[in-house]
Short mmCIF file of C-alpha atoms and ligand atoms in Angstrom, two decimals:
data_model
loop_
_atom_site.label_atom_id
_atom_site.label_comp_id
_atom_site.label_asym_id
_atom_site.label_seq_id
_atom_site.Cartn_x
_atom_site.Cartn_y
_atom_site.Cartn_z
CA UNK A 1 0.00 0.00 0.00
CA UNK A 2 3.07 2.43 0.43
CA UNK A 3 3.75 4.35 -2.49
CA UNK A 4 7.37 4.46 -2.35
CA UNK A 5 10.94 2.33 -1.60
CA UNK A 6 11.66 2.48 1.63
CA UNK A 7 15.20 2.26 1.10
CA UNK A 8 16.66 6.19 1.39
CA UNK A 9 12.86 7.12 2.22
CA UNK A 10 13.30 9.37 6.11
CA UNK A 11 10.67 11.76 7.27
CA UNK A 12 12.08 15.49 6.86
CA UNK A 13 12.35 17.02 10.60
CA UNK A 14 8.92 18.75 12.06
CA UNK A 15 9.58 22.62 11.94
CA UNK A 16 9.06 25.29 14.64
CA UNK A 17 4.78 25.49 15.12
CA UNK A 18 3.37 28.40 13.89
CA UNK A 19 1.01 29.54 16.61
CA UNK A 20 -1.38 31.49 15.93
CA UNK A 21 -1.59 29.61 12.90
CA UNK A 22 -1.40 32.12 9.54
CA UNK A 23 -4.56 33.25 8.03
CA UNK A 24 -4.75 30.96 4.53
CA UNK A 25 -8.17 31.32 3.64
CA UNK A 26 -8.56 32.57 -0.08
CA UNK A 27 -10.67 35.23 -1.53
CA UNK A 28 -13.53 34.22 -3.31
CA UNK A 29 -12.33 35.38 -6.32
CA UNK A 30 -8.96 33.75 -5.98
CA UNK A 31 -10.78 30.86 -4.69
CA UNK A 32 -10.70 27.55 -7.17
CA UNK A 33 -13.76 25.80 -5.79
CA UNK A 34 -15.47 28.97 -6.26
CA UNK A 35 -14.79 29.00 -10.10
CA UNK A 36 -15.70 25.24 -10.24
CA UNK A 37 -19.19 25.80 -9.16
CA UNK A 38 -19.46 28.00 -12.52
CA UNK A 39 -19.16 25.16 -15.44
CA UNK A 40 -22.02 23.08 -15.95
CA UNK A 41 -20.42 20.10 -16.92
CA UNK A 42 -18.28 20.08 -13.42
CA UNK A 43 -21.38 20.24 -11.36
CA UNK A 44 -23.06 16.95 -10.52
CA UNK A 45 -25.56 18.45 -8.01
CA UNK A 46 -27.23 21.37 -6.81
CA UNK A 47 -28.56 21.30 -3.42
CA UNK A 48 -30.35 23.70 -0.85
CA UNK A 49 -27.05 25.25 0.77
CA UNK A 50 -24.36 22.55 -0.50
CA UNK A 51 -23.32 21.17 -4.01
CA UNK A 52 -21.81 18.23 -5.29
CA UNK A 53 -18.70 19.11 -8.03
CA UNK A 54 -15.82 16.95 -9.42
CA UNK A 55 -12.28 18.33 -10.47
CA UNK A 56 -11.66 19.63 -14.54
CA UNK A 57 -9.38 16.19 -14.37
CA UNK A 58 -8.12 13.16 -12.52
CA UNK A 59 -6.04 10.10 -12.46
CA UNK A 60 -8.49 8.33 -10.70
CA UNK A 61 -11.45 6.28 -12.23
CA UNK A 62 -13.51 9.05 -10.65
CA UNK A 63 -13.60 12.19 -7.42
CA UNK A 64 -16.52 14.00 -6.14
CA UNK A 65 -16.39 17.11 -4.18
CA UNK A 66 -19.54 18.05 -1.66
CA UNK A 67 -19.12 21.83 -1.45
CA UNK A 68 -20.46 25.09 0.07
CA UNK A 69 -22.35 27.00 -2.68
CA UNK A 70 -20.87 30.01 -0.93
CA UNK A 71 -17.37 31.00 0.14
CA UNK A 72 -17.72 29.32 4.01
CA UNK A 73 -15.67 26.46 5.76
CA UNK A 74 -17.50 24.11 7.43
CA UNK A 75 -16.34 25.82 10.58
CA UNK A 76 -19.79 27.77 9.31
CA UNK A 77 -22.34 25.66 8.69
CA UNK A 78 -25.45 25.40 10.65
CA UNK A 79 -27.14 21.92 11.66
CA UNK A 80 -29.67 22.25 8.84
CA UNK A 81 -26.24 22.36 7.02
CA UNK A 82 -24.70 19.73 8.67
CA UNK A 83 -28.02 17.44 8.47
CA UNK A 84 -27.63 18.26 4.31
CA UNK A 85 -24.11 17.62 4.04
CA UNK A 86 -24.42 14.20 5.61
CA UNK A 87 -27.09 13.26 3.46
CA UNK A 88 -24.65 14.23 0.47
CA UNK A 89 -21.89 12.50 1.48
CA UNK A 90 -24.03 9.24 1.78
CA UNK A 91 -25.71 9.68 -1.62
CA UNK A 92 -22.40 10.37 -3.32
CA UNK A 93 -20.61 7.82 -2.21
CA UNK A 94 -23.10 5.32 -2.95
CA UNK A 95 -23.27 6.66 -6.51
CA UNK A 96 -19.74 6.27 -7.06
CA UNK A 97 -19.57 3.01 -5.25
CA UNK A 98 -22.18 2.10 -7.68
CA UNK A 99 -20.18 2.76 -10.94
CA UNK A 100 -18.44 0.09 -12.30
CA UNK A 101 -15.32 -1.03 -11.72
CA UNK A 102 -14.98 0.84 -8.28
CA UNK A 103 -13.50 -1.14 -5.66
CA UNK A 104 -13.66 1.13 -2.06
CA UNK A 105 -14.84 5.20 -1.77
CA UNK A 106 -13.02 7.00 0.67
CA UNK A 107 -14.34 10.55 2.19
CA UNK A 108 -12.15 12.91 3.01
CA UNK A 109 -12.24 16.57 4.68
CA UNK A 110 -8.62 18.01 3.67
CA UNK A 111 -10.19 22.38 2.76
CA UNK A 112 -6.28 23.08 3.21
CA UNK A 113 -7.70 26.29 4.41
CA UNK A 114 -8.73 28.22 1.48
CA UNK A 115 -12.26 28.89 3.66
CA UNK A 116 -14.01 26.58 1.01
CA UNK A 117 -16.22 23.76 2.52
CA UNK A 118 -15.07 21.01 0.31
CA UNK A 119 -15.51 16.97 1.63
CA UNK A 120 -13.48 15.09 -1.40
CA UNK A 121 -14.70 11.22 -2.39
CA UNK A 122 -11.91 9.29 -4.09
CA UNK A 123 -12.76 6.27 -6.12
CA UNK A 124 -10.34 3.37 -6.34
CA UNK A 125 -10.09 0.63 -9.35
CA UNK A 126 -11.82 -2.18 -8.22
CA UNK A 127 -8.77 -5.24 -7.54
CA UNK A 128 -6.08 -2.36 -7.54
CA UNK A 129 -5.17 -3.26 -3.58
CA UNK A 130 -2.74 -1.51 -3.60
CA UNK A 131 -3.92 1.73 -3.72
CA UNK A 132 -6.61 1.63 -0.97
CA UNK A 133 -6.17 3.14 2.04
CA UNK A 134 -5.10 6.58 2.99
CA UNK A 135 -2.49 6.48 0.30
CA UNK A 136 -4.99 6.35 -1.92
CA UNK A 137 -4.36 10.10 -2.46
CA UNK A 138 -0.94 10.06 -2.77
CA UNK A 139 -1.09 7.20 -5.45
CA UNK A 140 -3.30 9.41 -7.37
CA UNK A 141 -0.39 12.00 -8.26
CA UNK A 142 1.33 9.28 -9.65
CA UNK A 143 -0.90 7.29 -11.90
CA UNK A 144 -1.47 8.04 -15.56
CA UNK A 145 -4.32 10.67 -16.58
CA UNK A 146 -8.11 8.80 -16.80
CA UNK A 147 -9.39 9.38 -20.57
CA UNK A 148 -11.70 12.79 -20.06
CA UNK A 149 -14.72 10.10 -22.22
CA UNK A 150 -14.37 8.15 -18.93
CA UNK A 151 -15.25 10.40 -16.37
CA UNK A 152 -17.32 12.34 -19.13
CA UNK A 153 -19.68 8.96 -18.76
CA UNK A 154 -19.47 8.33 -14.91
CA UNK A 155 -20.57 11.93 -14.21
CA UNK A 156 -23.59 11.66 -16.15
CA UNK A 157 -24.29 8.17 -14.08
CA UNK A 158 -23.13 10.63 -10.58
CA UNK A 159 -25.83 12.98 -11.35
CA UNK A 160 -28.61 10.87 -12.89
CA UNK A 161 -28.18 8.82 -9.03
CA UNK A 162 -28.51 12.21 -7.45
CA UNK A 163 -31.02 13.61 -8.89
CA UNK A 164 -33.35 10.91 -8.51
CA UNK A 165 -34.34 12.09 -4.55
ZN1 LIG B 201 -14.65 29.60 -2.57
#
């Protein structure tokens, strides 16, 4: 499941904390998820408060992004929020565990934050063992572009399985 030799492989030392911790969130205009909620194509689902969008492109069969339709973290959503972003993560990943050829989902909160709610599903090739786990993301750098047809084809299967609720 580890990506890499371990022979040569160390950690690189932990650096001095930063606390307070510098203020990383983005502008909306500078924002990316922002400017992926604007193609039609890259949205799979439009909800009350949240949306479902995948990336432009990935090396995965497919990823799914549940995502503020505004600029907020999750730090900012209300329980009607919360009780609509569970839903979403439950119906996405059983769309994209439905696809086939899809072995595991995993759901991930990462925001690296920009201030940008985003939850991130990542789809592994069914039999591919070893990709799964959390290194799932890290093998995903690495692995050859998926044909834009592909996901062209899963997303309209992703949004015909949300939309039917
Ligand atoms: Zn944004």
């Amino acid at each position: 499941m580890f990506p890499f030799e371990r022979e040569g492989l160390r950690a690189r030392p932990l650096t001095a904390h930063a606390d307070p911790e510098p203020d990383r969130r983005k502008a909306p205009a500078d924002c990316k998820t922002c400017a992926a909620l604007d193609p039609a194509d890259l949205v799979l689902h439009t909800g009350e408060r949240l949306a479902v969008i995948r990336p432009d492109g990935t090396n995965l069969p497919f990823v799914a992004n549940i995502v503020s339709r505004t600029h907020e973290p999750l730090d900012d959503l209300d329980d009607d929020g919360h009780v609509e972003l569970g839903r979403l993560i439950g119906r996405t990943y059983a769309a994209l565990r439905a696809l086939e050829g899809i072995g595991n989902v995993h759901v991930n909160k990462w925001e690296n934050g920009t201030g940008h709610l985003s939850v991130t599903l990542l789809a592994r090739p069914l039999g591919v063992l070893q990709l799964r786990g959390s290194n799932l993301a890290a093998w995903a750098d690495m692995l050859p572009p998926t044909p834009g047809k592909e996901l062209d084809a899963r997303a309209a299967e992703v949004r015909a399985a949300l939309a039917t609720r």
